[in-house]
Amino acid sequence: MSKPRRNSKTAGDQAGDDLRSRVHFCQETGQIWLHEHRMLLIHAEAQALLRRELIDTLGMERARGLFSRMGYESGVRDAELARTRAESLSDHEAFMTGPQLHTLEGIVRVTPIKLEFDRVAGTFYGEFHWKNSWEGQWHRHDYGVHDEPVCWTQIGYACGYTSAFMGRPVLYKEVDCTGMGDANCRIVGKPIEQWEDASEYAHFFNRESIADQLIDLQTQVVQLRSSISEKETRPDDIAGNSPAFRAAYNLLKQAANSQITVLLQGETGVGKEVFARALHERGTRRHASFVAVNCAAIPPELVESELFGVEKGAYTGALASRAGRFERADGGTLFLDEIGDLPLAAQAKLLRVLQEGEIERLGDHRIRKVNVRLVAAANIDLCQLVKEGKFRSDLYYRLNAYQIKIPPLRERKEDVSLLAKSFLEKYAAINGKRLRGFTDKAKRALLAYEWPGNIRELQNMVERGVILAPSGTRIEVDHMFSAYSEDHSREFGLDIHGDINPPEWEAGKDLCEAVFNGAMTLEQVEAMLVENAVDKARGNLSSAARMLGLTRAQLAYRLRRLQENGVRVEPQS
């Protein structure tokens, strides 16, 4: 009588199941994810066609270098997943993540022949058997039997994965290859310095391609054009290419060389002080002092002495004469942040200084002349404060001679990636870390989040990610957003489990029910969205179109169609 079959899985099967569980297919968004990296499911025949066209265009040697580097980068990314599994697996099991992924991704069936390594000592020797290599089979199909190994992407993957895993350069060679007529492929890998001809394989580790050269040339052309059209470059701490940002920055450039008082309006954290410093640095006063004052941080009873100075004995505790901020900024720029918090008495004195260019220290009757350019900032509507009697109207009109509205980060989503990259480079240097950027899921979270704290919140978030991410890896979602509650998780495009499925917006359920019940039509819903966007943008169709994710032409078409159907939607003047 035969023994019953045991329904158990081998360690290899369990490891494969674990890796397969890291793959997510999202039908709603059309995205495939492996851990935190977006993947693509591509026809092998189409990939082979691209491979053939690149070989025919670039030549065999250059195409080999390009595909090797592409595979190398893919291997490095998969090594990041191996690191996340290393805590719960042995070194050998963790290393086999790469070969298992290579198999799972449909590239080639990998079987270890001999694998010996010590991560601490830095020793490595690996020999693997490859079966069903798509690259070798298609190369032989297109070009016949070759006299050298042709599985370039796959060998690059092995080099990149093992080098990242070991923390030192490891080079593989393909000693048998189906492209050379062998039945299967076989590779051998060991530290690069142990190969006598290692210099011939430097293209695995040094990115140098035609595409890079073209990009470098294009960058040089852009820089030359920029230097011709604009003598002064943008300060390092100001970054942005979105239309809203460029509009604000263009206003700043036009005011830089004048002496007009500038009022910066914007929410907390949008970078008002950065704009003020840029205005100072671009102007004729850049060689003099820039003095910044946060009016909200000064006790009301000390505001006047801080701004205008104080004489010895003017009040209890005034033990010495002291110059105020206006005197310190003489010849330069004085930046008054949160100016809406100034007491009314200080507002009256500030108005006189702006009109006469003179100050009197507290407890002194001597008039001192000052030559200061004033830049003020507010995160609240000063006009509303005037109506409420909390801000002098004459001072408001004096300050509002030249207003620059700095857009919140949620209205300049195109700049999020640029700013995040800039902050990553800054804090990686400060913390002495080498990071490879952000994972795909982290990039998605950065773009989906609304950033109520604006650039300051983004800066703090990236700094947190730099600190938590291990050196040599990419910043993941949890490195930046782990301190946020489950309620916040929906704000950056993930559910409470960190899955990538699109969120179900609770706020839209009532609207859906209204359409389903016949209380509203789809046309009425569209009209409501369009009208609200136009109203919020104060009649600016380009701005309204950006809110709706449309082009200006698409919005104009919808407006005409709604009006033709008798639905009233009128842009405000």
Coordinates of C-alpha atoms in Angstrom, one line a residue:
M1 CA 0.0 0.0 0.0
S2 CA 1.5 3.3 -1.1
K3 CA 2.0 6.1 1.3
P4 CA -0.4 9.1 1.0
R5 CA 1.1 12.3 -0.5
R6 CA 1.9 15.0 2.0
N7 CA 0.2 18.3 1.1
S8 CA 3.2 20.5 2.0
K9 CA 5.2 23.1 0.2
T10 CA 9.0 23.3 -0.1
A11 CA 10.9 26.3 1.1
G12 CA 11.3 27.3 -2.5
D13 CA 7.6 27.1 -3.2
Q14 CA 6.9 29.2 -0.1
A15 CA 9.4 31.8 -1.2
G16 CA 7.8 31.9 -4.6
D17 CA 4.4 32.4 -3.0
D18 CA 5.7 35.2 -0.9
L19 CA 7.1 37.0 -4.0
R20 CA 3.9 36.4 -6.0
S21 CA 2.0 38.0 -3.1
R22 CA 4.1 41.2 -3.7
V23 CA 2.6 41.5 -7.2
H24 CA -0.6 43.6 -7.4
F25 CA -2.8 44.1 -10.5
C26 CA -5.0 47.2 -10.3
Q27 CA -7.7 47.0 -12.9
E28 CA -9.1 50.4 -12.1
T29 CA -5.9 52.3 -12.7
G30 CA -4.3 49.9 -15.2
Q31 CA -1.2 49.5 -13.1
I32 CA 0.9 46.5 -12.0
W33 CA 3.1 46.8 -8.9
L34 CA 5.9 44.7 -7.5
H35 CA 6.4 45.8 -3.9
E36 CA 6.7 49.6 -4.4
H37 CA 7.8 49.6 -8.1
R38 CA 5.5 49.9 -11.0
M39 CA 5.9 47.0 -13.5
L40 CA 4.9 46.4 -17.1
L41 CA 3.6 43.3 -18.8
I42 CA 4.9 43.4 -22.3
H43 CA 4.7 41.0 -25.3
A44 CA 8.0 39.2 -25.7
E45 CA 7.7 39.5 -29.5
A46 CA 7.2 43.3 -29.3
Q47 CA 10.2 43.5 -26.9
A48 CA 12.2 41.4 -29.4
L49 CA 11.2 43.8 -32.2
L50 CA 12.5 46.8 -30.2
R51 CA 15.7 44.9 -29.5
R52 CA 16.2 44.2 -33.2
E53 CA 15.6 47.8 -34.2
L54 CA 18.0 49.1 -31.6
I55 CA 20.7 46.6 -32.8
D56 CA 20.2 47.6 -36.4
T57 CA 20.2 51.4 -35.5
L58 CA 23.0 51.5 -33.0
G59 CA 25.1 48.5 -34.0
M60 CA 25.7 45.3 -32.0
E61 CA 28.3 46.7 -29.6
R62 CA 26.4 49.9 -28.6
A63 CA 23.1 48.0 -28.3
R64 CA 24.9 45.4 -26.1
G65 CA 26.0 48.2 -23.7
L66 CA 22.5 49.8 -23.6
F67 CA 20.7 46.5 -22.8
S68 CA 23.4 45.6 -20.3
R69 CA 22.8 48.8 -18.4
M70 CA 19.1 48.5 -18.6
G71 CA 19.3 45.0 -17.1
Y72 CA 21.8 46.2 -14.5
E73 CA 19.3 48.9 -13.3
S74 CA 16.5 46.4 -13.1
G75 CA 18.7 44.1 -11.0
V76 CA 19.5 46.9 -8.6
R77 CA 15.8 47.7 -8.1
D78 CA 15.0 44.0 -7.4
A79 CA 17.9 44.0 -4.8
E80 CA 15.9 46.5 -2.8
L81 CA 13.1 43.9 -2.4
A82 CA 15.7 41.4 -1.3
R83 CA 16.8 43.8 1.5
T84 CA 13.3 44.0 2.8
R85 CA 13.2 40.2 3.1
A86 CA 16.6 39.8 4.6
E87 CA 15.4 40.4 8.1
S88 CA 13.3 37.3 8.1
L89 CA 15.4 35.0 5.9
S90 CA 18.9 33.7 5.8
D91 CA 21.4 35.4 3.6
H92 CA 21.2 32.5 1.0
E93 CA 17.3 32.7 1.0
A94 CA 17.4 36.4 0.7
F95 CA 19.8 36.3 -2.2
M96 CA 17.6 33.9 -4.1
T97 CA 15.0 36.6 -4.3
G98 CA 16.7 37.9 -7.4
P99 CA 16.8 34.6 -9.3
Q100 CA 13.2 33.9 -8.3
L101 CA 12.1 37.3 -9.5
H102 CA 14.0 36.8 -12.8
T103 CA 11.9 33.6 -13.2
L104 CA 8.7 35.2 -11.9
E105 CA 9.1 38.1 -14.4
G106 CA 9.2 35.6 -17.3
I107 CA 12.8 36.4 -18.3
V108 CA 14.5 33.1 -17.8
R109 CA 14.3 30.0 -15.6
V110 CA 17.1 30.2 -13.1
T111 CA 18.6 27.2 -11.2
P112 CA 21.6 27.5 -8.9
I113 CA 24.5 25.2 -9.6
K114 CA 26.9 26.5 -7.0
L115 CA 26.4 29.5 -4.7
E116 CA 29.0 30.5 -2.0
F117 CA 29.3 33.9 -0.5
D118 CA 30.0 35.9 2.7
R119 CA 28.5 39.4 2.8
V120 CA 30.7 40.4 5.7
A121 CA 34.0 39.1 4.2
G122 CA 32.9 40.3 0.7
T123 CA 33.6 36.9 -1.0
F124 CA 31.3 35.6 -3.7
Y125 CA 31.1 32.8 -6.2
G126 CA 27.9 32.0 -8.1
E127 CA 27.2 29.6 -11.0
F128 CA 23.7 29.4 -12.4
H129 CA 21.8 27.5 -15.1
W130 CA 19.5 29.4 -17.4
K131 CA 16.6 27.7 -19.2
N132 CA 14.2 29.2 -21.7
S133 CA 16.1 32.5 -22.1
W134 CA 13.8 34.8 -24.1
E135 CA 16.7 37.0 -25.2
G136 CA 18.9 34.1 -26.4
Q137 CA 16.0 32.5 -28.3
W138 CA 14.9 35.7 -30.1
H139 CA 18.5 36.8 -31.0
R140 CA 19.0 33.4 -32.6
H141 CA 15.7 33.8 -34.4
D142 CA 16.6 37.2 -35.8
Y143 CA 20.3 36.8 -36.4
G144 CA 21.1 33.1 -36.4
V145 CA 23.8 31.5 -34.3
H146 CA 26.2 34.1 -32.8
D147 CA 29.8 33.7 -31.9
E148 CA 29.5 35.4 -28.6
P149 CA 26.9 35.3 -25.7
V150 CA 23.9 37.5 -26.4
C151 CA 21.8 37.5 -23.2
W152 CA 22.9 41.1 -22.5
T153 CA 19.9 42.3 -20.5
Q154 CA 19.9 39.2 -18.3
I155 CA 23.6 39.3 -17.6
G156 CA 23.3 42.9 -16.7
Y157 CA 20.5 42.1 -14.3
A158 CA 22.6 39.4 -12.6
C159 CA 25.5 41.9 -12.2
G160 CA 23.3 44.7 -10.9
Y161 CA 21.4 42.5 -8.5
T162 CA 24.4 40.8 -7.0
S163 CA 26.5 44.0 -6.8
A164 CA 23.7 45.8 -5.0
F165 CA 23.1 42.8 -2.7
M166 CA 26.8 42.3 -1.9
G167 CA 27.6 46.0 -1.7
R168 CA 30.6 45.6 -4.1
P169 CA 30.9 45.1 -7.9
V170 CA 30.3 41.6 -9.0
L171 CA 30.7 40.6 -12.6
Y172 CA 29.1 37.6 -14.3
K173 CA 30.0 36.0 -17.6
E174 CA 27.8 33.9 -19.8
V175 CA 29.9 30.8 -20.6
D176 CA 27.1 28.9 -22.4
C177 CA 24.4 30.6 -24.4
T178 CA 21.5 29.5 -26.6
G179 CA 22.3 32.3 -28.9
M180 CA 25.6 30.5 -29.6
G181 CA 23.9 27.2 -30.3
D182 CA 24.0 25.8 -26.8
A183 CA 21.0 23.9 -25.5
N184 CA 20.8 26.3 -22.4
C185 CA 22.7 29.1 -20.9
R186 CA 25.1 29.1 -18.0
I187 CA 26.6 32.0 -16.1
V188 CA 29.5 32.4 -13.6
G189 CA 29.9 35.4 -11.3
K190 CA 32.6 36.6 -8.9
P191 CA 34.0 39.9 -7.7
I192 CA 35.1 42.0 -10.6
E193 CA 38.7 42.3 -9.5
Q194 CA 39.0 38.5 -9.8
W195 CA 38.5 38.6 -13.6
E196 CA 41.6 39.4 -15.6
D197 CA 39.7 41.1 -18.4
A198 CA 37.4 43.1 -16.1
S199 CA 38.2 46.4 -17.8
E200 CA 36.4 45.1 -20.9
Y201 CA 33.2 45.0 -18.9
A202 CA 33.3 48.5 -17.5
H203 CA 30.1 49.4 -19.3
F204 CA 28.1 47.4 -16.7
F205 CA 29.1 49.9 -14.0
N206 CA 29.7 53.2 -16.0
R207 CA 26.7 54.7 -17.6
E208 CA 27.8 56.1 -21.0
S209 CA 25.3 56.0 -23.8
I210 CA 24.3 57.9 -26.8
A211 CA 21.1 58.9 -25.1
D212 CA 23.1 60.4 -22.2
Q213 CA 25.3 62.3 -24.6
L214 CA 22.3 63.7 -26.4
I215 CA 20.7 64.8 -23.2
D216 CA 23.9 66.4 -22.0
L217 CA 24.1 68.4 -25.3
Q218 CA 20.5 69.4 -25.0
T219 CA 21.1 70.6 -21.5
Q220 CA 24.0 72.7 -22.6
V221 CA 21.9 74.3 -25.3
V222 CA 19.2 75.1 -22.8
Q223 CA 21.8 76.6 -20.4
L224 CA 23.3 78.7 -23.2
R225 CA 19.9 80.0 -24.3
S226 CA 19.1 80.8 -20.7
S227 CA 22.4 82.7 -20.2
I228 CA 21.7 84.7 -23.3
S229 CA 18.1 85.6 -22.4
E230 CA 18.7 86.1 -18.7
K231 CA 22.0 87.3 -17.2
E232 CA 21.1 86.4 -13.7
T233 CA 20.1 82.9 -12.8
R234 CA 17.4 81.8 -10.4
P235 CA 18.5 81.3 -6.7
D236 CA 19.2 77.7 -5.7
D237 CA 16.5 77.6 -3.1
I238 CA 13.7 78.6 -5.6
A239 CA 12.5 75.8 -7.8
G240 CA 9.4 75.5 -10.0
N241 CA 8.2 75.2 -13.6
S242 CA 4.4 75.3 -13.2
P243 CA 2.5 78.2 -14.8
A244 CA 1.3 79.5 -11.4
F245 CA 4.9 79.6 -10.0
R246 CA 6.3 81.2 -13.2
A247 CA 3.7 83.9 -13.1
A248 CA 4.6 84.8 -9.5
Y249 CA 8.3 84.6 -10.1
N250 CA 8.1 86.8 -13.2
L251 CA 6.4 89.5 -11.1
L252 CA 9.2 89.2 -8.6
K253 CA 11.8 89.7 -11.4
Q254 CA 10.1 92.8 -12.7
A255 CA 10.0 94.4 -9.3
A256 CA 13.6 93.4 -8.3
N257 CA 15.4 96.5 -9.6
S258 CA 12.8 99.0 -8.4
Q259 CA 12.4 100.3 -4.9
I260 CA 8.6 99.7 -4.7
T261 CA 7.2 98.2 -1.5
V262 CA 6.1 94.6 -2.2
L263 CA 3.4 92.6 -0.5
L264 CA 3.7 88.8 -0.7
Q265 CA 0.4 87.0 -0.1
G266 CA 0.2 83.2 0.4
E267 CA -0.6 80.4 2.8
T268 CA 1.7 79.3 5.5
G269 CA 4.7 77.4 4.2
V270 CA 4.5 78.5 0.5
G271 CA 8.0 80.2 0.7
K272 CA 7.3 83.8 1.3
E273 CA 10.6 84.5 3.0
V274 CA 12.4 82.6 0.2
F275 CA 10.7 84.9 -2.3
A276 CA 11.6 88.0 -0.2
R277 CA 15.3 86.9 -0.1
A278 CA 15.3 86.3 -3.9
L279 CA 13.8 89.8 -4.4
H280 CA 16.7 91.2 -2.3
E281 CA 19.4 89.2 -4.0
R282 CA 18.2 90.2 -7.5
G283 CA 18.0 93.9 -6.7
T284 CA 20.4 96.8 -6.4
R285 CA 20.5 96.4 -2.5
R286 CA 21.9 92.8 -2.6
H287 CA 25.2 93.9 -1.1
A288 CA 23.5 95.4 1.9
S289 CA 21.7 93.7 4.8
F290 CA 18.5 91.6 4.5
V291 CA 16.7 91.7 7.9
A292 CA 13.7 89.4 8.5
V293 CA 11.1 89.9 11.3
N294 CA 8.2 87.7 12.2
C295 CA 5.7 90.1 13.6
A296 CA 3.6 87.3 15.1
A297 CA 6.6 86.2 17.2
I298 CA 7.2 89.5 19.0
P299 CA 5.1 90.4 22.1
P300 CA 2.9 93.4 21.3
E301 CA 4.5 95.5 24.0
L302 CA 8.0 95.0 22.4
V303 CA 7.1 95.5 18.8
E304 CA 7.9 99.2 18.6
S305 CA 11.3 98.8 20.3
E306 CA 12.2 95.9 18.1
L307 CA 11.3 97.7 14.9
F308 CA 12.3 101.3 15.6
G309 CA 14.9 100.9 18.4
V310 CA 15.0 102.0 22.1
E311 CA 17.0 104.5 24.1
K312 CA 18.4 103.7 27.5
G313 CA 15.9 104.2 30.3
A314 CA 12.9 104.4 27.9
Y315 CA 11.2 101.8 30.1
T316 CA 12.0 99.5 32.9
G317 CA 14.5 97.0 31.7
A318 CA 15.9 99.2 28.9
L319 CA 19.5 99.2 30.3
A320 CA 21.2 100.2 27.1
S321 CA 20.3 102.0 23.8
R322 CA 19.7 99.6 21.0
A323 CA 19.1 100.1 17.3
G324 CA 15.9 98.6 15.8
R325 CA 15.4 96.5 12.8
F326 CA 14.9 99.5 10.5
E327 CA 18.3 100.8 11.4
R328 CA 20.0 97.4 11.0
A329 CA 18.4 97.1 7.5
D330 CA 19.5 100.7 6.5
G331 CA 20.6 100.5 2.8
G332 CA 19.1 97.0 2.4
T333 CA 15.8 95.2 2.7
L334 CA 13.5 94.7 5.7
F335 CA 11.1 91.8 5.5
L336 CA 8.1 91.9 7.8
D337 CA 6.4 88.5 7.9
E338 CA 2.9 88.0 9.3
I339 CA 2.4 91.8 9.1
G340 CA -1.3 91.4 9.8
D341 CA -0.4 90.7 13.5
L342 CA 1.1 94.2 14.0
P343 CA -0.7 96.2 16.7
L344 CA -2.5 99.3 15.5
A345 CA -0.1 101.7 17.3
A346 CA 2.9 100.1 15.5
Q347 CA 1.0 100.3 12.2
A348 CA 0.7 104.0 12.5
K349 CA 4.4 104.4 13.1
L350 CA 5.2 102.1 10.3
L351 CA 3.1 104.1 7.9
R352 CA 5.0 107.3 8.9
V353 CA 8.4 105.5 8.3
L354 CA 7.3 104.4 4.8
Q355 CA 6.1 107.9 3.9
E356 CA 8.9 110.0 5.4
G357 CA 11.8 107.6 5.6
E358 CA 12.4 108.6 9.2
I359 CA 12.3 106.8 12.6
E360 CA 12.4 107.8 16.2
R361 CA 13.7 105.4 18.8
L362 CA 11.4 104.6 21.7
G363 CA 12.3 107.2 24.5
D364 CA 14.1 109.5 22.1
H365 CA 13.1 112.6 20.1
R366 CA 15.9 112.6 17.6
I367 CA 14.9 111.8 14.1
R368 CA 17.0 109.3 12.2
K369 CA 16.9 109.0 8.4
V370 CA 16.7 105.4 7.1
N371 CA 16.8 104.1 3.5
V372 CA 15.1 100.7 3.6
R373 CA 13.1 98.8 1.1
L374 CA 10.2 97.1 2.7
V375 CA 8.8 93.7 1.8
A376 CA 5.8 92.6 3.7
A377 CA 4.0 89.2 3.8
A378 CA 0.7 87.9 5.1
N379 CA -1.0 84.5 5.1
I380 CA -4.4 86.1 5.7
D381 CA -6.5 88.5 3.7
L382 CA -5.4 92.0 4.8
C383 CA -8.4 93.5 3.0
Q384 CA -10.7 91.6 5.3
L385 CA -8.8 92.8 8.3
V386 CA -9.3 96.3 7.1
K387 CA -13.0 95.7 7.0
E388 CA -12.9 94.3 10.5
G389 CA -11.0 97.3 11.8
K390 CA -7.9 95.3 12.7
F391 CA -5.6 96.8 10.1
R392 CA -5.3 100.4 9.0
S393 CA -6.6 101.0 5.5
D394 CA -4.0 103.7 4.7
L395 CA -1.2 101.3 5.6
Y396 CA -2.9 98.5 3.5
Y397 CA -3.0 100.7 0.4
R398 CA 0.6 101.7 1.0
L399 CA 1.8 98.1 1.3
N400 CA -0.4 96.9 -1.6
A401 CA 1.4 98.9 -4.2
Y402 CA 2.8 95.8 -5.7
Q403 CA 1.2 92.5 -4.7
I404 CA 2.6 89.0 -5.5
K405 CA 0.4 86.1 -4.8
I406 CA 2.5 82.9 -4.2
P407 CA 0.4 79.8 -5.1
P408 CA -0.1 76.9 -2.7
L409 CA 1.6 73.7 -3.5
R410 CA -1.6 72.0 -4.4
E411 CA -2.0 74.4 -7.3
R412 CA 1.5 73.7 -8.6
K413 CA 1.6 69.9 -8.6
E414 CA 4.0 69.9 -11.5
D415 CA 6.6 71.3 -9.1
V416 CA 6.3 68.6 -6.4
S417 CA 8.7 66.2 -8.0
L418 CA 11.3 68.9 -8.7
L419 CA 11.1 70.2 -5.1
A420 CA 11.2 66.7 -3.6
K421 CA 14.3 65.9 -5.6
S422 CA 16.0 69.1 -4.5
F423 CA 15.2 68.5 -0.9
L424 CA 16.4 64.9 -1.2
E425 CA 19.8 66.0 -2.5
K426 CA 20.1 68.6 0.2
Y427 CA 19.3 66.4 3.2
A428 CA 21.2 63.4 1.8
A429 CA 24.3 65.5 1.7
I430 CA 23.6 66.8 5.2
N431 CA 23.1 63.3 6.6
G432 CA 25.9 61.8 4.6
K433 CA 23.7 59.3 2.8
R434 CA 23.6 58.0 -0.8
L435 CA 20.0 57.5 -1.8
R436 CA 18.7 56.5 -5.2
G437 CA 15.5 58.6 -5.2
F438 CA 11.9 57.6 -4.4
T439 CA 10.1 54.4 -5.1
D440 CA 7.2 54.5 -7.7
K441 CA 4.6 54.3 -4.9
A442 CA 6.3 57.1 -3.0
K443 CA 6.3 59.3 -6.1
R444 CA 2.6 58.6 -6.5
A445 CA 1.9 59.5 -2.9
L446 CA 3.9 62.8 -3.2
L447 CA 1.8 63.8 -6.3
A448 CA -1.6 62.7 -4.8
Y449 CA -1.2 64.4 -1.4
E450 CA -2.8 67.9 -1.1
W451 CA 0.0 69.4 1.1
P452 CA -1.9 71.6 3.5
G453 CA 1.5 72.7 5.0
N454 CA 2.8 73.5 1.5
I455 CA 6.5 73.5 0.7
R456 CA 7.5 73.5 4.4
E457 CA 5.6 70.3 4.9
L458 CA 7.1 68.7 1.8
Q459 CA 10.6 69.7 3.0
N460 CA 10.0 68.2 6.4
M461 CA 8.5 65.0 4.9
V462 CA 11.5 64.5 2.6
E463 CA 14.0 65.1 5.4
R464 CA 12.2 62.5 7.5
G465 CA 12.4 60.1 4.5
V466 CA 16.1 60.7 4.1
I467 CA 16.7 60.0 7.8
L468 CA 14.7 56.7 7.8
A469 CA 15.7 55.3 4.4
P470 CA 18.8 53.0 4.5
S471 CA 21.7 54.3 2.6
G472 CA 21.9 53.0 -1.0
T473 CA 18.1 52.5 -1.3
R474 CA 15.1 54.5 -2.3
I475 CA 12.8 56.4 0.0
E476 CA 9.5 54.5 0.4
V477 CA 6.0 55.7 1.4
D478 CA 6.3 54.6 5.0
H479 CA 9.6 56.5 5.4
M480 CA 7.7 59.7 4.8
F481 CA 4.1 59.1 5.7
S482 CA 4.2 56.5 8.5
A483 CA 3.4 59.1 11.2
Y484 CA 0.1 59.9 9.5
S485 CA -3.2 58.4 10.6
E486 CA -5.4 56.1 8.6
D487 CA -7.7 59.1 7.9
H488 CA -4.8 60.8 6.2
S489 CA -3.8 57.8 4.1
R490 CA -6.6 58.4 1.5
E491 CA -5.2 61.9 0.9
F492 CA -2.1 60.5 -0.8
G493 CA -3.8 57.9 -2.9
L494 CA -3.5 54.7 -0.7
D495 CA -6.0 52.9 1.4
I496 CA -5.5 52.2 5.1
H497 CA -3.4 49.1 4.3
G498 CA -1.1 51.0 2.0
D499 CA -2.6 49.3 -1.1
I500 CA -2.6 51.2 -4.4
N501 CA -6.2 50.8 -5.3
P502 CA -8.0 54.1 -5.9
P503 CA -9.8 55.5 -2.9
E504 CA -13.5 55.6 -2.6
W505 CA -14.3 59.3 -2.2
E506 CA -17.0 59.5 0.5
A507 CA -17.8 63.1 -0.4
G508 CA -19.0 62.0 -3.9
K509 CA -21.5 59.4 -2.8
D510 CA -24.3 61.8 -2.2
L511 CA -23.8 63.3 -5.6
C512 CA -23.8 59.8 -7.2
E513 CA -27.1 59.0 -5.4
A514 CA -28.6 62.2 -6.7
V515 CA -27.8 61.2 -10.2
F516 CA -29.0 57.6 -9.7
N517 CA -32.3 58.8 -8.2
G518 CA -33.0 61.3 -11.0
A519 CA -32.6 64.4 -8.8
M520 CA -29.8 65.6 -11.1
T521 CA -28.6 64.9 -14.6
L522 CA -25.0 64.4 -15.6
E523 CA -25.2 67.6 -17.6
Q524 CA -26.3 69.5 -14.4
V525 CA -23.3 67.9 -12.5
E526 CA -20.9 69.0 -15.2
A527 CA -22.4 72.5 -15.2
M528 CA -22.0 72.7 -11.5
L529 CA -18.4 71.6 -11.6
V530 CA -17.5 74.0 -14.4
E531 CA -19.3 76.9 -12.8
N532 CA -17.7 76.4 -9.5
A533 CA -14.2 76.1 -11.0
V534 CA -14.7 79.3 -13.1
D535 CA -16.0 81.1 -10.0
K536 CA -13.1 79.9 -7.8
A537 CA -10.6 80.9 -10.5
R538 CA -12.3 84.4 -10.7
G539 CA -13.1 84.0 -14.3
N540 CA -9.6 82.9 -15.4
L541 CA -10.4 80.0 -17.8
S542 CA -6.8 78.7 -17.8
S543 CA -6.8 78.4 -14.0
A544 CA -10.2 76.8 -14.0
A545 CA -9.2 74.3 -16.6
R546 CA -6.2 73.2 -14.5
M547 CA -8.5 72.6 -11.5
L548 CA -10.6 70.3 -13.6
G549 CA -7.7 68.6 -15.3
L550 CA -8.6 70.0 -18.7
T551 CA -7.0 72.2 -21.3
R552 CA -8.3 75.7 -21.8
A553 CA -9.7 74.7 -25.2
Q554 CA -11.5 71.7 -23.7
L555 CA -13.1 73.9 -21.0
A556 CA -14.1 76.5 -23.5
Y557 CA -15.8 73.8 -25.6
R558 CA -17.8 72.6 -22.6
L559 CA -18.8 76.1 -21.7
R560 CA -20.2 76.7 -25.2
R561 CA -22.0 73.3 -25.3
L562 CA -23.6 74.0 -21.9
Q563 CA -24.7 77.5 -23.0
E564 CA -26.1 76.1 -26.2
N565 CA -28.2 73.7 -24.2
G566 CA -29.6 76.5 -22.1
V567 CA -27.4 75.9 -19.0
R568 CA -26.1 79.2 -17.7
V569 CA -22.4 79.3 -16.9
E570 CA -20.8 82.7 -17.2
P571 CA -17.2 83.5 -16.4
Q572 CA -16.9 86.4 -14.0
S573 CA -15.0 89.5 -15.2

